[in-house]
Structures are given as structure tokens and as C-alpha cells.
Coordinates of C-alpha atoms in Angstrom, one line a residue:
M1406 CA 0.0 0.0 0.0
N1407 CA 1.2 3.5 -0.8
I1408 CA 1.5 5.3 2.5
D1409 CA 1.3 8.7 0.6
S1410 CA -2.3 7.8 -0.2
I1411 CA -3.1 7.8 3.5
Y1412 CA -1.3 11.0 4.2
P1413 CA 1.6 12.6 2.2
S1414 CA 4.0 13.2 5.1
L1415 CA 3.5 9.9 7.0
F1416 CA 6.3 7.5 6.2
W1417 CA 7.4 4.1 7.6
N1418 CA 10.9 5.2 8.6
S1419 CA 10.0 8.6 10.1
N1420 CA 11.0 8.9 13.8
E1421 CA 8.1 11.1 14.5
V1422 CA 4.8 12.2 12.9
K1423 CA 5.3 15.7 11.5
D1424 CA 2.9 18.2 9.9
V1425 CA 0.0 15.8 10.1
E1426 CA -3.6 16.9 10.8
W1427 CA -5.5 14.2 12.6
R1428 CA -8.7 15.0 10.7
D1429 CA -7.0 14.5 7.3
I1430 CA -5.8 10.9 7.9
N1431 CA -7.6 8.5 5.6
W1432 CA -8.8 6.0 8.2
M1433 CA -10.4 3.7 5.7
L1434 CA -7.0 2.9 4.2
V1435 CA -5.4 2.7 7.7
R1436 CA -7.9 0.0 8.7
K1437 CA -7.4 -1.8 5.4
H1438 CA -3.6 -1.9 6.0
T1439 CA -4.0 -3.2 9.6
R1440 CA -6.6 -5.8 8.6
R1441 CA -4.2 -7.1 5.9
L1442 CA -1.4 -7.3 8.4
E1443 CA -3.6 -9.1 10.9
N1444 CA -4.6 -11.6 8.2
S1445 CA -1.0 -12.2 7.3
I1446 CA -0.1 -13.0 10.9
A1447 CA -3.0 -15.4 11.2
K1448 CA -2.0 -17.2 7.9
A1449 CA 1.6 -17.5 9.1
V1450 CA 0.4 -19.1 12.3
E1451 CA -1.9 -21.5 10.4
Y1452 CA 1.0 -22.6 8.2
H1453 CA 3.3 -22.9 11.2
D1454 CA 5.7 -20.3 9.7
F1455 CA 6.9 -18.9 13.1
E1456 CA 9.8 -17.0 11.6
Q1457 CA 7.3 -15.1 9.5
V1458 CA 5.1 -14.5 12.5
R1459 CA 7.9 -12.9 14.4
K1460 CA 8.8 -10.8 11.3
L1461 CA 5.2 -9.6 10.8
R1462 CA 4.8 -8.8 14.5
R1463 CA 7.9 -6.6 14.4
I1464 CA 6.4 -4.8 11.5
W1465 CA 3.1 -4.4 13.5
N1466 CA 4.7 -3.1 16.6
S1467 CA 6.8 -0.5 14.7
S1468 CA 4.1 0.6 12.2
K1469 CA 3.0 4.2 12.5
L1470 CA -0.3 3.4 11.0
V1471 CA -1.1 0.7 13.6
K1472 CA -0.1 3.0 16.4
L1473 CA -2.4 5.8 15.0
L1474 CA -5.3 3.3 14.8
A1475 CA -4.6 2.1 18.4
V1476 CA -4.7 5.7 19.7
R1477 CA -7.9 6.4 17.7
K1478 CA -9.7 3.4 19.3
V1479 CA -8.9 4.3 22.9
T1480 CA -9.2 8.1 22.7
Q1481 CA -12.0 8.6 20.1
D1482 CA -14.0 5.4 19.5
N1483 CA -14.2 3.6 22.8
R1484 CA -16.9 4.4 25.3
G1485 CA -14.3 4.9 28.1
R1486 CA -12.4 7.6 26.2
K1487 CA -13.3 10.3 28.7
T1488 CA -12.3 8.2 31.8
A1489 CA -8.9 9.1 33.1
G1490 CA -6.5 6.8 34.9
V1491 CA -4.4 7.6 38.0
D1492 CA -2.6 10.4 36.2
G1493 CA -5.9 12.3 35.4
I1494 CA -5.0 12.7 31.8
V1495 CA -7.6 12.5 29.0
V1496 CA -6.6 12.9 25.4
K1497 CA -9.1 15.1 23.6
D1498 CA -7.6 16.8 20.5
G1499 CA -5.7 15.7 17.4
K1500 CA -2.3 17.1 18.5
Q1501 CA -2.4 15.1 21.7
R1502 CA -3.4 12.0 19.8
L1503 CA -0.6 12.4 17.3
A1504 CA 1.9 13.0 20.1
L1505 CA 0.7 9.9 21.9
A1506 CA 1.0 7.8 18.7
D1507 CA 4.5 9.1 18.1
K1508 CA 5.9 7.9 21.5
L1509 CA 3.8 4.7 21.7
E1510 CA 6.1 1.7 22.3
L1511 CA 6.0 -1.6 24.2
D1512 CA 8.8 -0.6 26.7
G1513 CA 7.8 -2.9 29.6
K1514 CA 6.7 0.1 31.7
T1515 CA 3.3 0.9 33.2
L1516 CA 1.5 3.0 35.8
P1517 CA -0.8 1.6 38.5
L1518 CA -4.5 1.1 37.8
K1519 CA -7.2 3.3 39.2
R1520 CA -9.5 1.0 41.2
I1521 CA -13.2 1.7 41.0
H1522 CA -16.2 -0.3 42.3
I1523 CA -19.5 -0.7 40.4
P1524 CA -22.6 -2.3 41.9
K1525 CA -23.7 -5.8 40.8
A1526 CA -27.3 -7.1 40.6
N1527 CA -26.8 -9.2 43.7
G1528 CA -25.9 -6.2 45.9
K1529 CA -22.1 -6.8 45.8
T1530 CA -19.6 -4.7 43.8
R1531 CA -17.3 -5.5 40.9
A1532 CA -13.8 -4.1 41.1
L1533 CA -12.6 -2.5 37.8
G1534 CA -9.0 -1.5 37.1
I1535 CA -8.7 1.6 34.8
P1536 CA -5.3 2.0 33.1
V1537 CA -4.0 5.4 32.1
I1538 CA -4.6 6.4 28.5
E1539 CA -1.1 5.6 27.3
D1540 CA -1.3 2.1 28.8
R1541 CA -4.7 1.6 27.1
A1542 CA -3.1 2.5 23.7
K1543 CA -0.2 0.1 24.4
Q1544 CA -2.7 -2.6 25.2
E1545 CA -4.6 -1.9 21.9
L1546 CA -1.3 -2.1 20.0
C1547 CA -0.3 -5.3 21.8
K1548 CA -3.8 -6.9 21.4
G1549 CA -3.9 -6.4 17.6
S1550 CA -0.9 -8.7 17.0
I1551 CA -1.9 -11.3 19.6
Q1552 CA -5.5 -11.6 18.6
P1553 CA -4.8 -13.2 15.1
I1554 CA -2.6 -15.8 16.8
Y1555 CA -5.3 -16.7 19.4
E1556 CA -8.0 -16.9 16.7
V1557 CA -6.1 -19.6 14.8
M1558 CA -5.4 -21.6 18.0
A1559 CA -8.7 -21.0 19.8
E1560 CA -11.1 -23.9 20.6
P1561 CA -14.2 -24.0 18.4
N1562 CA -16.8 -23.5 21.0
V1563 CA -15.4 -20.4 22.8
Y1564 CA -17.6 -17.4 22.0
G1565 CA -16.8 -14.6 24.4
F1566 CA -14.8 -11.5 23.5
R1567 CA -14.0 -12.8 20.0
P1568 CA -14.5 -11.0 16.7
A1569 CA -17.5 -12.0 14.6
R1570 CA -18.9 -14.1 17.6
S1571 CA -21.6 -13.2 20.0
T1572 CA -23.9 -14.5 22.8
H1573 CA -26.4 -15.5 20.1
D1574 CA -23.8 -17.8 18.5
A1575 CA -23.3 -19.5 21.9
I1576 CA -27.1 -19.9 22.3
E1577 CA -27.4 -21.3 18.8
A1578 CA -24.6 -23.9 19.6
I1579 CA -26.6 -25.0 22.7
F1580 CA -29.8 -25.3 20.6
S1581 CA -28.0 -27.4 18.0
S1582 CA -26.6 -29.8 20.6
I1583 CA -30.0 -30.5 22.4
K1584 CA -32.6 -30.1 19.7
G1585 CA -32.6 -33.9 19.0
K1586 CA -32.2 -35.3 22.5
P1587 CA -32.8 -34.3 26.1
K1588 CA -29.5 -33.9 28.1
Y1589 CA -28.2 -33.1 31.5
V1590 CA -26.6 -29.7 31.9
L1591 CA -23.7 -28.4 34.0
E1592 CA -24.0 -24.7 34.4
G1593 CA -20.6 -23.4 35.3
D1594 CA -19.4 -20.2 36.8
L1595 CA -15.9 -19.2 38.1
T1596 CA -15.3 -17.2 41.3
A1597 CA -13.6 -13.8 40.6
F1598 CA -12.2 -15.2 37.4
F1599 CA -10.4 -12.1 36.0
D1600 CA -8.8 -11.2 39.4
N1601 CA -7.4 -14.7 40.2
I1602 CA -5.9 -15.9 37.0
K1603 CA -2.3 -17.2 37.6
P1604 CA 0.3 -15.2 35.6
E1605 CA 1.7 -18.6 34.4
A1606 CA -1.6 -19.4 32.7
I1607 CA -1.1 -16.4 30.5
L1608 CA 2.6 -16.1 30.1
E1609 CA 3.3 -19.8 29.5
S1610 CA 0.4 -20.3 27.1
E1611 CA 1.2 -21.3 23.5
V1612 CA -0.2 -18.0 22.2
I1613 CA 2.0 -15.7 24.3
Q1614 CA 5.1 -18.0 23.7
M1615 CA 4.8 -17.1 20.0
T1616 CA 5.3 -13.5 20.8
D1617 CA 8.6 -11.7 21.5
K1618 CA 10.3 -11.1 24.9
K1619 CA 9.4 -7.4 24.8
T1620 CA 5.7 -8.3 24.5
Q1621 CA 5.9 -10.9 27.3
K1622 CA 7.7 -8.4 29.5
Q1623 CA 5.0 -5.8 28.9
I1624 CA 2.2 -8.2 29.7
Q1625 CA 3.9 -9.2 32.9
A1626 CA 4.2 -5.5 33.8
W1627 CA 0.5 -5.0 33.4
I1628 CA -0.3 -8.0 35.6
E1629 CA 2.0 -6.7 38.3
A1630 CA 1.1 -3.0 37.9
G1631 CA -0.8 -2.7 41.2
A1632 CA -3.9 -0.6 41.8
I1633 CA -4.7 2.6 43.7
D1634 CA -7.9 2.3 45.6
K1635 CA -9.0 5.5 47.5
G1636 CA -5.5 6.8 47.6
T1637 CA -4.0 3.5 48.8
F1638 CA -1.6 1.4 46.6
N1639 CA -2.3 -2.3 46.5
K1640 CA 0.0 -4.9 44.9
T1641 CA -1.4 -7.2 42.1
E1642 CA 0.5 -10.4 41.5
K1643 CA -2.1 -12.2 39.5
G1644 CA -5.2 -11.7 37.4
T1645 CA -6.0 -9.4 34.5
P1646 CA -8.4 -6.8 36.0
Q1647 CA -11.6 -5.9 34.2
G1648 CA -11.3 -2.5 32.6
G1649 CA -8.2 -3.0 30.5
V1650 CA -8.4 -3.2 26.7
I1651 CA -6.4 -6.4 26.6
S1652 CA -7.9 -8.1 29.7
P1653 CA -10.7 -10.1 27.9
L1654 CA -8.2 -11.5 25.4
L1655 CA -5.7 -12.5 28.1
A1656 CA -8.5 -14.2 30.0
N1657 CA -9.5 -16.2 27.0
I1658 CA -5.9 -17.2 26.5
A1659 CA -5.5 -18.3 30.1
F1660 CA -8.8 -20.3 29.8
M1661 CA -7.7 -22.2 26.7
G1662 CA -7.7 -26.0 27.0
L1663 CA -10.9 -26.7 28.9
E1664 CA -12.8 -28.1 25.8
T1665 CA -9.7 -30.0 24.7
M1666 CA -9.3 -31.6 28.1
L1667 CA -12.9 -32.8 28.2
K1668 CA -12.8 -34.1 24.7
E1669 CA -9.6 -36.0 25.5
W1670 CA -11.4 -37.5 28.5
A1671 CA -14.3 -38.5 26.3
K1672 CA -11.9 -40.5 24.1
T1673 CA -11.2 -42.8 27.0
W1674 CA -14.8 -44.0 27.4
P1675 CA -15.9 -47.4 26.1
G1676 CA -17.1 -47.3 22.5
G1677 CA -16.2 -45.2 19.5
K1678 CA -14.0 -42.2 20.1
R1679 CA -15.8 -40.0 17.5
N1680 CA -19.2 -40.8 18.9
N1681 CA -18.1 -40.2 22.5
M1682 CA -16.5 -36.8 21.6
D1683 CA -19.6 -35.7 19.7
S1684 CA -21.9 -36.7 22.6
L1685 CA -20.2 -34.3 25.0
N1686 CA -20.9 -30.6 24.2
V1687 CA -19.0 -27.7 25.8
I1688 CA -20.0 -24.0 25.2
I1689 CA -17.9 -21.3 26.8
Y1690 CA -18.5 -17.6 27.1
A1691 CA -15.8 -15.8 29.1
D1692 CA -16.1 -17.2 32.6
D1693 CA -19.5 -18.8 32.1
F1694 CA -19.8 -22.3 30.4
V1695 CA -22.2 -25.2 30.0
V1696 CA -21.4 -28.8 29.5
L1697 CA -24.1 -31.1 28.0
H1698 CA -24.4 -34.9 28.0
K1699 CA -27.3 -37.4 28.1
E1700 CA -25.9 -39.2 31.2
E1701 CA -26.0 -37.5 34.7
K1702 CA -22.9 -39.4 36.0
I1703 CA -20.8 -38.0 33.1
I1704 CA -21.9 -34.5 34.0
K1705 CA -21.1 -35.0 37.7
E1706 CA -17.6 -36.4 36.9
A1707 CA -17.1 -33.5 34.4
K1708 CA -17.8 -31.1 37.2
E1709 CA -15.0 -32.6 39.3
R1710 CA -12.5 -32.7 36.4
I1711 CA -13.3 -29.1 35.5
A1712 CA -12.9 -27.9 39.1
K1713 CA -9.5 -29.6 39.4
W1714 CA -8.4 -28.3 35.9
C1715 CA -9.4 -24.7 36.7
K1716 CA -7.6 -24.7 40.1
D1717 CA -4.4 -26.3 38.8
K1718 CA -4.1 -24.7 35.4
V1719 CA -5.8 -21.3 35.8
G1720 CA -5.8 -20.7 39.5
V1721 CA -9.5 -20.1 39.9
E1722 CA -12.3 -22.0 41.6
L1723 CA -15.8 -23.0 40.6
N1724 CA -18.5 -20.7 42.2
D1725 CA -20.6 -23.2 44.1
A1726 CA -23.5 -20.8 44.4
K1727 CA -23.8 -20.4 40.6
T1728 CA -22.7 -23.9 39.4
H1729 CA -25.6 -26.2 39.1
I1730 CA -26.5 -29.5 37.5
S1731 CA -29.9 -29.5 35.8
H1732 CA -31.8 -31.1 32.9
T1733 CA -33.1 -29.6 29.7
S1734 CA -36.6 -30.7 30.6
T1735 CA -36.6 -28.4 33.7
G1736 CA -34.6 -25.6 31.9
F1737 CA -31.6 -23.5 32.6
D1738 CA -30.4 -20.0 32.2
F1739 CA -27.4 -18.9 30.2
L1740 CA -26.4 -15.4 29.0
C1741 CA -29.8 -14.0 30.0
F1742 CA -31.7 -16.7 28.0
N1743 CA -33.8 -19.5 29.4
I1744 CA -33.4 -22.8 27.5
R1745 CA -36.0 -25.5 28.1
Q1746 CA -37.6 -28.5 26.5
Y1747 CA -41.3 -28.6 26.9
P1748 CA -43.4 -31.9 26.5
V1749 CA -45.6 -32.0 23.4
T1750 CA -47.6 -34.6 21.5
T1751 CA -47.2 -33.0 18.0
N1752 CA -43.9 -34.7 17.1
K1753 CA -42.1 -38.0 17.5
Q1754 CA -39.5 -36.6 19.9
G1755 CA -42.2 -35.8 22.5
F1756 CA -40.7 -32.4 23.3
K1757 CA -40.0 -29.0 21.8
T1758 CA -37.0 -26.8 22.6
L1759 CA -37.9 -23.2 23.3
I1760 CA -35.5 -20.4 24.2
K1761 CA -36.9 -17.3 25.9
P1762 CA -35.7 -14.3 27.9
S1763 CA -34.9 -15.4 31.4
K1764 CA -36.9 -14.2 34.4
N1765 CA -33.8 -12.4 35.8
S1766 CA -33.3 -10.5 32.5
I1767 CA -37.0 -9.5 32.5
K1768 CA -36.8 -8.2 36.1
K1769 CA -33.6 -6.4 35.4
H1770 CA -35.1 -4.6 32.4
T1771 CA -38.2 -3.5 34.1
D1772 CA -36.2 -2.4 37.1
T1773 CA -34.1 -0.3 34.8
I1774 CA -37.2 1.3 33.3
H1775 CA -38.4 2.0 36.8
D1776 CA -35.1 3.6 37.8
V1777 CA -35.1 5.9 34.8
L1778 CA -38.7 7.1 35.6
K1779 CA -37.8 7.5 39.3
R1780 CA -34.8 9.7 38.5
N1781 CA -36.7 11.8 36.1
K1782 CA -39.9 12.6 38.0
S1783 CA -39.9 16.2 36.9
A1784 CA -38.2 15.9 33.5
K1785 CA -39.9 16.8 30.2
Q1786 CA -41.6 14.0 28.3
E1787 CA -39.1 14.3 25.4
A1788 CA -36.2 13.8 27.8
V1789 CA -37.8 10.8 29.3
I1790 CA -38.6 9.3 25.9
S1791 CA -35.0 9.9 24.7
K1792 CA -33.7 8.0 27.8
L1793 CA -36.2 5.1 27.6
N1794 CA -36.1 4.4 23.8
P1795 CA -32.5 3.1 23.6
I1796 CA -33.0 0.8 26.7
I1797 CA -36.3 -0.6 25.3
T1798 CA -34.9 -1.0 21.7
G1799 CA -31.6 -2.6 22.9
W1800 CA -33.4 -5.2 25.1
A1801 CA -36.0 -6.0 22.4
N1802 CA -33.3 -6.4 19.7
Y1803 CA -31.2 -8.7 22.0
F1804 CA -34.1 -11.2 22.4
S1805 CA -35.7 -10.7 19.0
H1806 CA -34.2 -14.0 17.6
V1807 CA -35.9 -16.2 20.2
V1808 CA -39.4 -17.0 21.4
S1809 CA -40.3 -13.6 22.9
K1810 CA -43.7 -12.6 21.6
E1811 CA -45.7 -13.3 24.8
I1812 CA -42.9 -11.9 27.0
Y1813 CA -42.8 -8.7 24.9
K1814 CA -46.6 -8.3 25.6
K1815 CA -46.1 -8.8 29.3
V1816 CA -43.2 -6.4 29.5
D1817 CA -45.0 -3.9 27.3
H1818 CA -47.9 -3.9 29.8
I1819 CA -45.6 -3.5 32.8
M1820 CA -43.9 -0.5 31.1
W1821 CA -47.2 1.0 30.2
E1822 CA -48.3 0.8 33.9
K1823 CA -45.0 2.4 35.1
I1824 CA -45.2 5.2 32.6
W1825 CA -48.9 5.8 33.4
R1826 CA -48.0 6.2 37.1
W1827 CA -45.2 8.6 36.1
V1828 CA -47.7 10.6 34.1
C1829 CA -50.3 10.7 36.9
R1830 CA -47.6 11.9 39.3
R1831 CA -46.2 14.5 36.9
H1832 CA -49.4 15.9 35.5
N1833 CA -52.9 16.6 36.6
S1834 CA -54.5 16.2 33.1
A1835 CA -53.0 12.7 32.8
T1836 CA -55.2 11.4 30.0
R1837 CA -54.6 14.3 27.7
F1838 CA -50.8 14.2 28.4
M1839 CA -50.6 10.4 27.7
Q1840 CA -52.2 10.9 24.3
S1841 CA -49.6 13.5 23.4
T1842 CA -46.8 11.3 24.8
L1843 CA -47.9 8.3 22.6
K1844 CA -47.9 10.6 19.6
C1845 CA -44.3 11.7 20.4
A1846 CA -43.1 8.1 20.8

């Protein structure tokens, strides 16, 4: 690609970016270049050409275009772009972004994280670690060259935090595995997964071993960066805290091998290896997973093996409160969906698999609507509508691919009642106002 076509004064060998206006950079061509480089790294891994992998990664880490795109993502595109780290710095204009891109380098240095706590649905809090802007840009730079390696080596039924994969793909995989036969289900969850991952699970993985020493040193520095919580510095010797750009990828890398371990175990059962492997289904999304099999004793033994593997390999434990063994005939929840097989007499199987929004997701959605109305008791109707519409549309779109018609009706009625109460509290002439509100909506 001709770099002059992206911007005339931006060259490969320049030591700094000079006379460049941020708004004049052709981002379409920058993205095209980085995608091509990512694909080349992935192909080299696939062909086991590790010398070419190292060469391409050196090009990636030194490329001005890759650095510019990394800075753009963390300072302009990402939702957390206005959140500062412990240094209080937020990059807002083009000159600052260009200066950051010019000095961006994996140097093995890092600043501590800013620890913040956000409330969870169960009343507890989740600790997030917010890196400074420069570290976020470094993580984006580092992530871009590691992701292609991971994608080639990743297990087929891992769906969390991967490009072109979503929660809906995981639900579809579950449906495909149970649509022909009822099965027992192990619903798995890990305790404080991101915070307790052993450094060895990341640094000694096959993916990270394919990178260079400089990258490994930088990742280790992020793991040991420490965090400042309410003015107090706390050491961190393990984990990849939620809040970092690269944390989801490192968590996926640390968790690699669970599906392979279970499939290897299935090969040892009596009977055909292929049939045994196909009969055991594993679907993983971040730290949540389900294991499916027609025999309960297999599921119980799988739970024991998974608990031991997670403790020994990753350094995390199963969350007993959220890990259950159930059956598809009674249903189970996964990723806010409820999957259940209902008895019917209209087919030879004797059951029908239906996937619906879970009760918890319905309650959480209606509670969110209630909170918005409660916080905006005296707001104008237009302001309330502008706040509610994205919430309603997003929730409805998420569940639009499953059996949601009756639940949509129920939720719609609940929302109508809540909005009507808001109207009656806000206005004396409630009926006339409601008619005007419906026209605006």
C-alpha cells in the first residue's frame, strides 16, 4: 500500500509524525492496512511459519499506521475515552493523539491502575481497574498482533470476546446440541475469574510464547502494575483486571484448553472415540460455560474434572453458588436466556426446545425502566422518551431471535403501567398528556 495515499507526510521510517492533521488521515486505508497485516499474521500461524510470525509482529509493533489506529480506538472510538487513569490525563484533540502515537512503544513500563467499584445485581460490587490512556493505547497495540494468533489456535466453542462471535452464536450452539435429544446440563461459573488468573496461565500459554520477549515483559508489567484504591496502593501479582483493553483476550488465552481436556477424556470412554466426543458438548463464554451430555454421571464427573483443571491450570475455583446440574426438561439460564424442552404430542420426539428471555433479565429490564422514571420525576416528556427508547430498543433487539412474543406483551404492559404512574404523578391532566406522549413516541 502506498503510504502517501493515507497522508503525504507519513512514512514508515520517520522517527516522528510531522505536519499531520488528525482529521485529514484516511482512516479507511489505515484500517485496510491493519486488517491485511492481521490476516498475514493469522496465515503465518496457520502454516506454522513462526519466523514469518515474528517478522510480521515486528512490523506491526513499529508501524506508525497501527499506532495511529490504536490511539484512535482508545481516545476517540471507545466508550471509556473520557475516563482518566491515575494520572488524570484525558486525550481530547488531534495534536495530543498524534503526540501519543509518536511515542507509543512496548517498553515494559506501566502505571498503576485506578480502582473503581461498580454495583452488581446481587448487591455486591465488581472491582474494575482503569489504566491510564497511554497504557490503554499500548494494550490496543499489543492486542492487535496477539488476537490473530489466538484466533487460529482457539477452541471452536469459545464465543466470548472474539471478533464475529456473540452470545447469540453460543445460544445457537446450545440449541443445535440439544434439539434432537434431552440432556443433563452443568451450568458453570468461576469465582472472581479475572482477578485470580495465575500469571503462568497467561505467560506460559502457546499463544504468548509465540510473541517476543518485549511483549511478554510488557504483559507481565500489566499483571504486576498494582492498583490505587481510594489513595492506597495495593499490589497485584495475579489476574487481568476488568477495565483494561487487553484483559478479555488475556482471560481467553488463560482459559484455553478446557474443551480439549474434556474431549480427550471422552476418548477414554468405552465405544467409538468419535461418537463419544460428539456426545459431550461444551459451550464457553468468558467465565461462564455449560457442559451437556445425556448421562448425569458423566456431567457429575465432568464437574469434578473441571474444578481440578481450573484450580491447577488457571488458579480459579468454581463458584458453588452459581454452578448447578440440571436437565433440559426443567430448563436452565445462560447469558440471560432460558433454554428449556417442553413436552408436546405434536412430534415423534415428544418435546419441543424453546428459548426465551430469562426471568432475571425481564426483572432487570423492568427495574431499569423504573429507575429511569424515578430519577426523572420532573423531566420533560421528550427527555424521558429519549432515555427510555435506547433501553427498550436494545433489550428487544437482543431477544428478537428467540421466542419472545408473549414476554414482549407482558413487559410492554408492565412498562405502560409504570409510565402511566409517572404521568399521573407528573401531570394533573394525565389522560390528555398520555395521548400527546404516545404521539411523540
